[in-house]
XYZ file of C-alpha atoms in Angstrom:
677
model
C -128.472 -8.523 78.390
C -128.872 -12.237 77.762
C -132.193 -13.990 77.726
C -132.915 -17.607 78.502
C -134.500 -19.621 75.757
C -138.050 -20.742 76.322
C -138.148 -24.511 76.767
C -141.319 -26.567 76.675
C -141.398 -28.579 79.873
C -143.137 -31.926 79.316
C -146.132 -32.614 81.513
C -146.228 -35.738 83.736
C -148.644 -37.318 81.258
C -146.270 -36.624 78.344
C -143.372 -38.100 80.350
C -145.438 -41.219 81.035
C -146.336 -41.568 77.350
C -142.692 -41.105 76.361
C -141.586 -43.805 78.829
C -144.240 -46.170 77.494
C -143.233 -45.433 73.912
C -139.540 -46.080 74.648
C -140.381 -49.369 76.366
C -142.388 -50.541 73.362
C -139.557 -49.504 71.070
C -137.057 -51.595 73.036
C -139.333 -54.635 73.077
C -139.966 -54.281 69.336
C -136.223 -54.001 68.715
C -135.573 -57.190 70.716
C -138.294 -58.982 68.763
C -136.749 -57.700 65.539
C -133.335 -59.066 66.535
C -134.883 -62.473 67.280
C -136.716 -62.360 63.937
C -133.439 -61.508 62.185
C -131.819 -64.454 63.932
C -134.642 -66.564 62.489
C -133.690 -65.377 58.974
C -130.052 -66.366 59.507
C -130.970 -69.726 61.032
C -133.333 -70.495 58.162
C -130.620 -69.692 55.627
C -127.908 -71.701 57.403
C -130.179 -74.675 58.131
C -131.233 -75.012 54.490
C -127.657 -74.585 53.212
C -126.476 -77.199 55.717
C -129.246 -79.558 54.623
C -128.192 -79.356 50.967
C -124.497 -79.741 51.831
C -125.117 -82.795 54.007
C -127.415 -84.340 51.439
C -124.832 -84.174 48.651
C -121.664 -84.701 50.685
C -122.821 -87.352 53.143
C -126.067 -88.576 51.601
C -127.745 -87.601 54.880
C -130.023 -84.529 55.119
C -129.990 -82.228 58.123
C -132.624 -83.319 60.640
C -136.143 -81.836 60.564
C -135.316 -79.129 58.007
C -138.851 -78.845 56.660
C -140.655 -78.869 60.030
C -138.235 -76.495 61.756
C -138.225 -74.090 58.804
C -141.971 -73.757 58.409
C -143.133 -74.240 62.019
C -140.339 -72.406 63.869
C -138.284 -70.064 61.674
C -141.169 -68.618 59.646
C -143.357 -67.723 62.675
C -140.308 -66.167 64.342
C -139.713 -63.969 61.313
C -143.331 -63.042 60.595
C -145.011 -62.572 63.976
C -142.044 -61.006 65.749
C -141.673 -58.706 62.747
C -145.200 -57.247 62.804
C -144.245 -54.421 65.181
C -141.023 -53.752 63.227
C -143.102 -53.498 60.045
C -145.266 -50.891 61.777
C -142.244 -48.859 62.920
C -140.631 -48.951 59.475
C -143.890 -48.272 57.591
C -143.905 -51.645 55.797
C -147.635 -52.322 56.118
C -149.257 -51.705 52.757
C -152.077 -49.243 52.112
C -153.588 -47.685 48.993
C -153.547 -43.847 49.340
C -155.915 -43.309 46.420
C -157.941 -40.434 47.854
C -155.838 -39.935 50.978
C -153.093 -37.950 49.236
C -155.614 -35.285 48.242
C -157.255 -34.844 51.666
C -156.787 -32.000 54.086
C -154.420 -32.693 57.003
C -157.358 -32.798 59.418
C -159.220 -35.445 57.446
C -156.018 -37.413 56.915
C -155.550 -37.594 60.662
C -159.210 -38.504 61.185
C -158.980 -41.432 58.758
C -155.648 -42.473 60.289
C -157.303 -42.660 63.723
C -160.178 -44.703 62.299
C -157.869 -47.127 60.461
C -155.618 -47.539 63.502
C -158.598 -48.316 65.763
C -159.893 -50.896 63.273
C -156.416 -52.457 63.071
C -156.278 -52.776 66.861
C -159.664 -54.535 66.877
C -158.566 -57.063 64.228
C -155.255 -57.704 65.990
C -157.053 -58.188 69.317
C -159.097 -60.945 67.688
C -155.977 -62.550 66.200
C -154.198 -62.423 69.567
C -157.106 -63.807 71.618
C -158.086 -66.662 69.322
C -154.453 -67.395 68.510
C -153.794 -67.775 72.228
C -156.730 -70.164 72.582
C -155.408 -72.277 69.712
C -151.887 -72.305 71.201
C -153.197 -73.465 74.580
C -155.250 -76.231 72.931
C -152.235 -77.539 71.007
C -150.063 -77.309 74.128
C -152.524 -79.499 76.006
C -152.470 -81.966 73.101
C -148.649 -81.894 72.957
C -148.615 -81.328 69.177
C -145.502 -82.635 67.426
C -144.253 -82.773 63.840
C -145.434 -85.867 61.995
C -142.139 -86.671 60.314
C -139.614 -85.548 62.910
C -141.447 -85.767 66.225
C -140.222 -82.310 67.260
C -142.698 -80.235 69.319
C -144.505 -77.613 67.245
C -146.990 -76.166 69.735
C -144.567 -73.611 71.203
C -144.369 -71.423 68.033
C -148.152 -71.049 68.173
C -147.683 -68.639 71.073
C -145.825 -66.321 68.696
C -149.172 -65.464 67.064
C -150.714 -63.842 70.174
C -147.340 -62.470 71.275
C -146.565 -60.718 67.995
C -150.170 -59.604 67.431
C -150.392 -58.157 70.956
C -147.153 -56.178 70.576
C -148.289 -54.867 67.189
C -151.620 -53.844 68.768
C -149.809 -52.056 71.608
C -147.692 -50.152 69.085
C -150.875 -49.087 67.318
C -152.560 -48.109 70.592
C -149.620 -45.834 71.430
C -149.898 -44.315 67.965
C -153.675 -43.981 68.382
C -153.306 -42.114 71.679
C -150.780 -39.754 70.097
C -152.998 -39.042 67.089
C -156.109 -38.460 69.211
C -154.137 -35.990 71.326
C -152.957 -34.192 68.158
C -156.481 -34.114 66.770
C -157.980 -32.685 69.965
C -155.201 -30.117 70.286
C -155.580 -29.039 66.664
C -159.358 -28.804 66.986
C -159.022 -26.535 70.015
C -156.368 -24.298 68.504
C -157.779 -24.246 64.965
C -154.542 -25.494 63.406
C -154.502 -26.339 59.724
C -151.283 -28.338 59.672
C -151.126 -31.693 61.443
C -148.496 -34.385 61.758
C -150.285 -37.353 60.276
C -147.608 -40.000 59.890
C -143.894 -40.528 59.860
C -143.853 -40.798 56.097
C -145.609 -38.071 54.108
C -146.927 -39.692 50.979
C -148.249 -36.709 49.103
C -147.174 -37.387 45.530
C -148.078 -34.211 43.733
C -149.224 -30.644 44.271
C -153.015 -30.701 44.171
C -155.797 -28.794 45.850
C -157.389 -30.641 48.733
C -160.743 -32.325 48.266
C -163.510 -30.587 50.168
C -163.671 -31.830 53.757
C -167.342 -32.549 54.384
C -168.308 -34.089 51.008
C -165.507 -36.664 51.336
C -166.321 -37.343 54.974
C -170.045 -37.783 54.292
C -169.438 -39.926 51.198
C -166.972 -42.410 52.698
C -168.489 -42.669 56.167
C -171.961 -42.733 54.640
C -171.188 -45.555 52.218
C -169.499 -47.591 54.958
C -172.459 -47.160 57.341
C -175.013 -47.978 54.645
C -173.126 -51.108 53.571
C -172.699 -52.320 57.164
C -176.388 -51.616 57.871
C -177.460 -53.680 54.858
C -175.116 -56.498 55.857
C -176.368 -56.601 59.455
C -180.062 -55.709 59.258
C -181.270 -56.386 55.710
C -182.355 -59.865 54.697
C -179.953 -60.279 51.784
C -178.789 -63.468 50.117
C -175.372 -64.953 50.859
C -173.861 -63.864 47.506
C -175.236 -60.345 47.990
C -173.663 -60.247 51.429
C -170.325 -61.286 49.906
C -170.661 -58.498 47.349
C -171.411 -55.991 50.114
C -168.283 -57.184 51.949
C -166.257 -56.413 48.795
C -167.825 -52.945 48.620
C -167.015 -52.359 52.298
C -163.403 -53.391 51.669
C -163.090 -50.877 48.819
C -164.597 -48.139 50.982
C -162.052 -48.869 53.723
C -159.233 -48.769 51.143
C -160.357 -45.286 50.073
C -160.112 -44.291 53.745
C -156.450 -45.451 53.667
C -157.056 -48.317 56.066
C -154.136 -50.785 55.665
C -155.071 -53.273 52.949
C -154.649 -56.330 55.181
C -156.956 -54.759 57.780
C -159.541 -53.673 55.186
C -159.769 -57.183 53.732
C -159.577 -58.919 57.115
C -162.231 -56.753 58.794
C -164.659 -56.966 55.857
C -164.108 -60.723 55.566
C -164.477 -61.361 59.296
C -167.763 -59.424 59.430
C -169.092 -61.351 56.433
C -168.136 -64.711 57.997
C -169.816 -63.709 61.253
C -173.066 -62.840 59.484
C -172.962 -65.797 57.082
C -172.056 -68.679 59.373
C -171.956 -67.308 62.910
C -169.251 -66.543 65.458
C -167.723 -70.026 65.302
C -166.646 -69.754 61.656
C -165.269 -66.238 62.131
C -163.357 -67.326 65.243
C -162.031 -70.349 63.353
C -160.668 -68.102 60.614
C -158.918 -65.797 63.088
C -157.656 -68.830 65.017
C -156.130 -70.815 62.139
C -155.417 -68.547 59.159
C -152.495 -66.456 60.527
C -150.332 -69.413 61.555
C -151.575 -71.669 58.746
C -150.682 -69.067 56.129
C -147.220 -68.533 57.621
C -146.150 -72.145 58.225
C -145.894 -73.115 54.540
C -142.653 -74.551 53.157
C -143.033 -72.932 49.722
C -143.204 -69.481 51.359
C -139.887 -69.910 53.172
C -138.255 -68.702 49.968
C -139.703 -65.196 50.461
C -137.447 -64.035 53.332
C -134.474 -65.611 51.543
C -135.079 -63.656 48.323
C -135.753 -60.447 50.263
C -132.599 -60.856 52.364
C -130.518 -61.568 49.259
C -131.893 -58.503 47.482
C -131.286 -56.177 50.417
C -127.725 -57.419 50.891
C -126.872 -56.917 47.221
C -128.440 -53.454 47.257
C -126.601 -52.359 50.405
C -123.333 -53.733 49.080
C -123.508 -51.245 46.189
C -124.143 -53.763 43.424
C -126.878 -51.598 41.861
C -124.401 -48.868 40.931
C -122.024 -51.495 39.510
C -124.808 -53.021 37.389
C -125.773 -49.605 36.046
C -122.170 -48.728 35.184
C -121.637 -52.056 33.394
C -124.902 -51.813 31.418
C -124.291 -48.252 30.223
C -120.664 -49.035 29.339
C -121.411 -52.092 27.217
C -124.372 -50.465 25.448
C -122.685 -47.113 24.815
C -122.714 -47.716 21.039
C -126.522 -47.790 20.765
C -128.835 -44.843 19.994
C -130.132 -43.637 23.342
C -127.362 -45.644 24.998
C -127.877 -44.350 28.549
C -131.628 -44.987 28.389
C -131.024 -48.462 26.926
C -128.459 -49.158 29.618
C -130.933 -47.977 32.252
C -133.506 -50.402 30.842
C -131.205 -53.442 31.020
C -129.801 -52.381 34.380
C -133.396 -52.217 35.639
C -134.054 -55.759 34.467
C -130.999 -56.940 36.387
C -131.814 -54.907 39.492
C -135.436 -56.047 39.578
C -134.286 -59.621 39.247
C -132.128 -59.317 42.360
C -134.371 -57.012 44.416
C -137.716 -58.564 43.506
C -139.284 -55.096 43.806
C -140.310 -52.775 40.992
C -140.648 -49.860 43.417
C -137.098 -50.365 44.706
C -135.770 -50.549 41.148
C -137.564 -47.384 40.037
C -136.375 -45.544 43.153
C -132.756 -46.668 42.678
C -132.618 -45.946 38.946
C -134.429 -42.660 39.435
C -131.584 -41.481 41.655
C -128.809 -42.945 39.484
C -130.136 -42.809 35.924
C -132.284 -39.683 35.782
C -129.480 -37.227 36.682
C -127.142 -38.987 34.262
C -129.595 -38.697 31.362
C -130.618 -35.127 32.152
C -126.939 -34.160 32.366
C -126.582 -35.456 28.784
C -129.542 -33.298 27.683
C -132.028 -36.168 27.351
C -135.673 -35.176 26.973
C -137.447 -35.660 30.355
C -140.082 -37.840 28.662
C -137.526 -40.368 27.448
C -135.517 -40.186 30.675
C -138.493 -40.818 32.975
C -140.091 -43.349 30.628
C -136.944 -45.473 30.463
C -136.735 -45.506 34.275
C -140.389 -46.518 34.739
C -140.261 -49.388 32.265
C -136.878 -50.565 33.568
C -138.454 -52.436 36.476
C -141.523 -53.780 34.680
C -139.987 -57.007 33.440
C -138.090 -57.550 36.668
C -141.000 -59.309 38.386
C -141.018 -61.791 35.506
C -137.295 -62.575 35.727
C -136.437 -64.853 38.676
C -136.171 -64.465 41.583
C -139.617 -62.860 41.620
C -141.474 -62.396 44.899
C -144.802 -62.086 43.084
C -144.231 -65.382 41.256
C -143.581 -67.110 44.584
C -146.773 -65.655 46.052
C -148.812 -66.668 43.008
C -147.394 -70.194 43.198
C -148.565 -70.423 46.805
C -152.070 -69.170 45.962
C -152.474 -71.398 42.904
C -150.756 -74.435 44.509
C -148.232 -74.860 41.689
C -144.532 -75.730 42.181
C -142.450 -72.623 42.870
C -139.441 -73.634 40.747
C -141.255 -74.037 37.397
C -143.307 -70.906 38.097
C -140.150 -68.859 38.634
C -138.508 -70.159 35.467
C -141.674 -69.532 33.415
C -141.149 -65.776 33.544
C -137.521 -65.783 32.393
C -138.060 -65.781 28.608
C -140.901 -63.183 28.597
C -138.937 -60.972 31.008
C -135.799 -60.979 28.883
C -137.828 -60.532 25.691
C -139.588 -57.529 27.213
C -136.247 -55.887 28.079
C -135.030 -56.400 24.485
C -138.260 -54.965 23.046
C -138.015 -51.911 25.295
C -134.429 -51.359 24.116
C -135.630 -51.506 20.499
C -138.374 -48.951 21.229
C -135.857 -46.590 22.851
C -133.449 -46.837 19.916
C -136.315 -46.431 17.430
C -137.576 -43.304 19.168
C -134.086 -41.800 19.200
C -133.481 -42.603 15.518
C -136.810 -41.008 14.606
C -136.426 -38.031 16.965
C -132.717 -37.388 17.707
C -133.610 -34.295 19.747
C -134.788 -36.661 22.511
C -131.103 -37.206 23.342
C -129.930 -33.688 22.481
C -128.707 -34.635 18.986
C -129.343 -33.356 15.489
C -130.027 -35.518 12.462
C -126.799 -36.877 11.035
C -124.906 -36.758 14.321
C -123.489 -39.990 15.708
C -125.056 -41.623 18.728
C -122.177 -43.591 20.215
C -120.209 -42.518 23.264
C -116.601 -42.353 22.104
C -115.419 -41.749 25.662
C -116.059 -45.386 26.638
C -113.120 -47.670 25.873
C -112.919 -51.458 25.839
C -110.823 -51.225 28.978
C -113.691 -49.388 30.687
C -116.132 -52.079 29.558
C -114.046 -54.992 30.847
C -113.359 -53.218 34.123
C -117.075 -52.562 34.664
C -117.792 -56.222 33.957
C -115.118 -57.344 36.397
C -116.849 -55.409 39.161
C -120.118 -57.354 38.754
C -118.957 -60.842 37.713
C -119.841 -62.465 41.076
C -123.507 -61.592 40.547
C -124.018 -63.531 37.266
C -122.024 -66.374 38.805
C -124.350 -66.415 41.820
C -127.471 -66.322 39.627
C -126.150 -69.163 37.439
C -125.513 -71.320 40.507
C -128.966 -70.584 41.936
C -131.105 -71.068 38.878
C -128.840 -73.508 37.106
C -129.124 -75.674 40.205
C -132.890 -75.223 40.272
C -133.196 -75.980 36.535
C -130.991 -79.051 36.873
C -132.991 -80.377 39.816
C -130.195 -79.937 42.368
C -132.074 -77.267 44.367
C -135.648 -76.546 45.278
C -136.701 -72.889 45.080
C -136.183 -72.438 48.833
C -132.745 -74.032 48.664
C -131.813 -71.779 45.730
C -132.974 -68.769 47.734
C -130.942 -69.844 50.771
C -127.807 -70.298 48.663
C -128.455 -66.940 47.007
C -128.747 -65.254 50.400
C -125.615 -67.023 51.649
C -123.669 -65.986 48.533
C -124.914 -62.401 48.879
C -123.730 -62.410 52.487
C -120.257 -63.399 51.318
C -120.296 -60.750 48.563
C -121.266 -58.056 51.071
C -118.106 -58.741 53.060
C -116.074 -58.815 49.827
C -117.410 -55.494 48.517
C -117.476 -53.592 51.833
C -115.122 -53.102 54.752
C -115.921 -55.370 57.738
C -117.570 -52.683 59.866
C -119.705 -51.378 57.008
C -120.540 -54.907 55.926
C -121.688 -55.869 59.414
C -123.864 -52.768 59.579
C -125.305 -53.562 56.130
C -126.116 -57.126 57.221
C -127.822 -55.900 60.397
C -129.952 -53.368 58.525
C -130.780 -55.952 55.854
C -131.945 -58.420 58.502
C -134.135 -55.771 60.119
C -135.655 -54.772 56.780
C -136.131 -58.426 55.797
C -138.107 -59.098 58.965
C -140.241 -55.973 58.481
C -140.866 -56.563 54.767
C -141.741 -60.232 55.262
C -144.115 -59.427 58.123
C -145.792 -56.667 56.071
C -146.388 -59.064 53.164
C -147.773 -61.812 55.403
C -150.081 -59.440 57.276
C -151.562 -58.642 53.874
C -151.868 -62.417 53.319
C -153.823 -62.838 56.548
C -156.434 -60.301 55.528
C -156.633 -61.663 51.987
C -157.155 -65.251 53.163
C -159.934 -64.213 55.574
C -161.606 -62.158 52.844
C -161.316 -64.910 50.240
C -162.762 -67.460 52.674
C -165.762 -65.157 53.103
C -166.202 -64.926 49.325
C -166.080 -68.716 48.991
C -168.578 -69.243 51.838
C -170.929 -66.631 50.376
C -170.889 -68.314 46.972
C -169.493 -65.280 45.156
C -166.639 -67.333 43.672
C -169.056 -69.821 42.126
C -171.314 -67.089 40.777
C -168.374 -65.319 39.115
C -167.305 -68.602 37.510
C -170.856 -69.238 36.245
C -171.158 -65.692 34.904
C -167.888 -65.978 33.003
C -168.975 -69.345 31.600
C -172.345 -67.891 30.542
C -170.608 -65.193 28.488
C -169.608 -67.827 25.960
C -166.091 -66.444 25.665
C -163.195 -68.401 24.270
C -160.050 -68.765 26.359
C -158.484 -65.904 24.366
C -161.562 -63.742 24.899
C -161.490 -64.470 28.623
C -157.853 -63.404 28.890
C -158.451 -60.267 26.807
C -161.256 -59.339 29.210
C -158.812 -59.756 32.110
C -156.366 -57.336 30.467
C -158.989 -54.587 30.612
C -160.010 -55.531 34.156
C -156.479 -55.447 35.531
C -155.637 -52.137 33.870
C -158.703 -50.637 35.575
C -157.798 -52.212 38.933
C -154.265 -50.865 38.606
C -155.703 -47.382 39.037
C -156.498 -48.088 42.707
C -154.522 -51.171 43.798
C -150.889 -52.289 43.804
C -149.987 -55.531 41.956
C -149.725 -57.690 45.076
C -153.173 -56.692 46.333
C -154.705 -57.203 42.889
C -153.249 -60.687 42.786
C -154.379 -61.659 46.285
C -157.936 -60.429 45.683
C -158.520 -61.646 42.128
C -156.526 -64.847 41.611
C -158.551 -67.018 44.041
C -161.739 -65.805 42.315
C -160.412 -66.494 38.822
C -158.701 -69.869 39.309
C -161.917 -71.901 38.807
C -162.492 -70.111 35.490
C -158.871 -70.669 34.488
C -159.313 -74.390 35.110
C -162.628 -74.351 33.219
C -160.928 -72.928 30.128
C -158.001 -75.350 30.402
C -155.434 -72.561 30.705
C -152.040 -73.542 32.115
C -151.689 -72.380 35.718
C -148.009 -71.635 35.123
C -148.836 -69.491 32.085
C -151.585 -67.701 34.006
C -149.117 -66.801 36.751
C -146.829 -65.047 34.269
C -149.861 -63.397 32.643
C -151.209 -62.047 35.947
C -147.850 -60.786 37.238
C -147.096 -59.073 33.912
C -150.563 -57.483 33.888
C -150.186 -56.256 37.457
C -146.859 -54.598 36.670
C -148.259 -53.068 33.493
C -151.339 -51.715 35.272
C -149.369 -49.638 37.782
C -147.568 -47.706 35.037
C -150.744 -47.001 33.033
C -152.368 -43.536 32.965
C -154.303 -41.918 34.513
C -153.493 -43.281 37.986
C -150.413 -45.455 37.493
C -148.717 -45.754 40.875
C -145.174 -45.978 39.481
C -145.677 -42.747 37.564
C -146.463 -40.819 40.738
C -143.586 -42.412 42.652
C -141.098 -41.353 39.970
C -142.700 -37.920 39.621
C -142.265 -37.292 43.335
C -138.618 -38.399 43.134
C -138.026 -36.207 40.091
C -139.008 -33.092 42.053
C -135.809 -33.323 44.119
C -133.120 -30.887 42.969
C -130.305 -33.438 43.083
C -132.325 -35.649 40.712
C -133.754 -33.121 38.221
C -130.573 -30.971 38.169
C -132.673 -27.816 38.128
C -134.847 -28.857 35.166
C -138.622 -28.835 35.450
C -140.239 -32.257 35.104
C -144.030 -32.262 34.920
C -146.465 -35.067 35.647
C -147.627 -34.936 32.032
C -144.063 -35.593 30.813
C -143.758 -38.640 33.067
C -147.098 -40.006 31.865
C -146.124 -39.387 28.240
C -142.819 -41.203 28.707
C -144.608 -44.207 30.202
C -147.281 -44.182 27.481
C -144.650 -44.531 24.725
C -143.907 -48.058 25.943
C -147.468 -49.255 26.508
C -148.177 -50.454 22.924
C -145.181 -52.811 22.845
C -146.024 -54.072 26.345
C -149.618 -54.859 25.434
C -148.395 -56.315 22.142
C -146.162 -58.800 23.969
C -149.022 -59.630 26.323
C -151.320 -60.430 23.396
C -148.520 -62.387 21.698
C -148.275 -64.510 24.851
C -151.975 -65.356 24.525
C -151.439 -66.884 21.090
C -147.978 -68.340 21.789
C -148.126 -69.439 25.459
C -145.157 -71.724 24.842
C -142.783 -68.845 25.574
C -143.832 -69.243 29.214
C -144.251 -73.026 29.410
C -141.211 -74.072 27.349
C -138.566 -73.693 30.051
C -140.650 -75.294 32.848
C -141.360 -78.141 30.424
C -137.636 -78.713 29.939
C -137.190 -78.720 33.724
C -139.837 -81.420 34.045
C -137.976 -83.588 31.537
């Protein structure tokens, strides 16, 4: 006797929600396609401008105005919903990963509702600003092209992002109510489960009372207590940290805390002005047009398979060294980070490629994981570095010299790491499965293998030489170098892959570029609102006065920052640390006469170092989670303690180089100085 399977029939309400969700998905996809078209147009327009300038002594018309006022808003604001769908908006799951599923969902609902409120303000006041400029008929000063139309992208993109979040909010509330009724203990919290390690959950009510209680107390003091302006700014910072612990997206946590502080400090007009002008004003900046170009270039090279080719070439050419695979992983990481601009992406890629290879050769898990973690550290120093571009925008320094400033320290760091690896292996041969007296070289690698591996990656060094040689020689600006890099990567993708696969890779890269760029800029929006609140409250001036009153030398000031950033790295990612702290520290940097270019390298290096430092180094947990997969660990047990130990082996040399930079800052300023000449 056959039985019919039981099928859950969706209710009319569920059908309506599904229809609404599908409609939003289609609209978001269309917006993403338009944003991707903006990336391509930006690249082609800049390349055309350079070609016309050198071939015909006539630049392409309105390149600067069209790029910053049209292409960038298309990419950023139409990409906000795509960033939400692809989980590109940045949060700091410090406590969140250890919460029960019920409390995770509760905090997710709270953070989503707060995000909707902030986006509603951005959409409403952005619309008002767009209408005002439309009535004025705003045009570009140099070109005369109309620039009021892109202003409507702010409310359009913000509204779609808010609708996406509302749909998610409705779904989560329904899950929460259903689970509460049925007493379920397992809930679907998000599309991406970010639990990094096996750990017992924190107790439900103590966490709930602590975080909600602190937030309510802080808000009550801000609203009802008669506190000074600096105290109110400090309370806003405390509120932001509390929201971060509740896993509220970082851009929302900073934006909401900053907006509330502005409202209480200067009234509704100042808060409305921030929401009205900051999103578009932060986006429409020429120096930031390089960001989508670098991201697009990195994604194309990654999807074309260049990362595997770089790894094969590095391990082949360094096969003679003690710990050759680990050394090769280190140098491959420097190259990958330079092209991807992302330490996380480098660690993830090398974890999948390098860890199995080293474990297969009987490498100790501490050396294997340590060499993967440190492989991406210097990558944000070696151009093209996304963090360097962002710092240059915050500190108002030229992007080109700032990018070149990190080249020498980045390469030096990779060499020092290679020396540490070889030294460890010589002192403890068992780390690579050898006994004392045994040779370390890999006799299976021939010179033919080496030259063949090099032949498979030669277009990449050629592309980098054209980009940064042109920038060093004054032929390109940073944005133009990025556009040529993206254009060259597009050509390489079609060389390395078959046409159908290449076209698919380009499409996915455009989608990810739009989402990644929008996620970064949404973080910018919140950071700029928060920093404006700190300036208005006087906190920035007080911090500068306090640092001056300490009587520290410039070296003492920088040594103090090393400790501060290592502590901040326990709870924040490098980008957030930079956005929060750099605007506060720049007055002190100027007071001490420290080079802004040097300080950029110092801050980026510190941020990267902080996230690999025990006890809460973010990169350590990311690699640990990856190492739990059977196809990565090859059946061997890799503990969190082993990963931390492997990372700790490289900390002394990293801090040593950092301190060396304090006394010999010329290693950062030498190359930019040559560019200036």
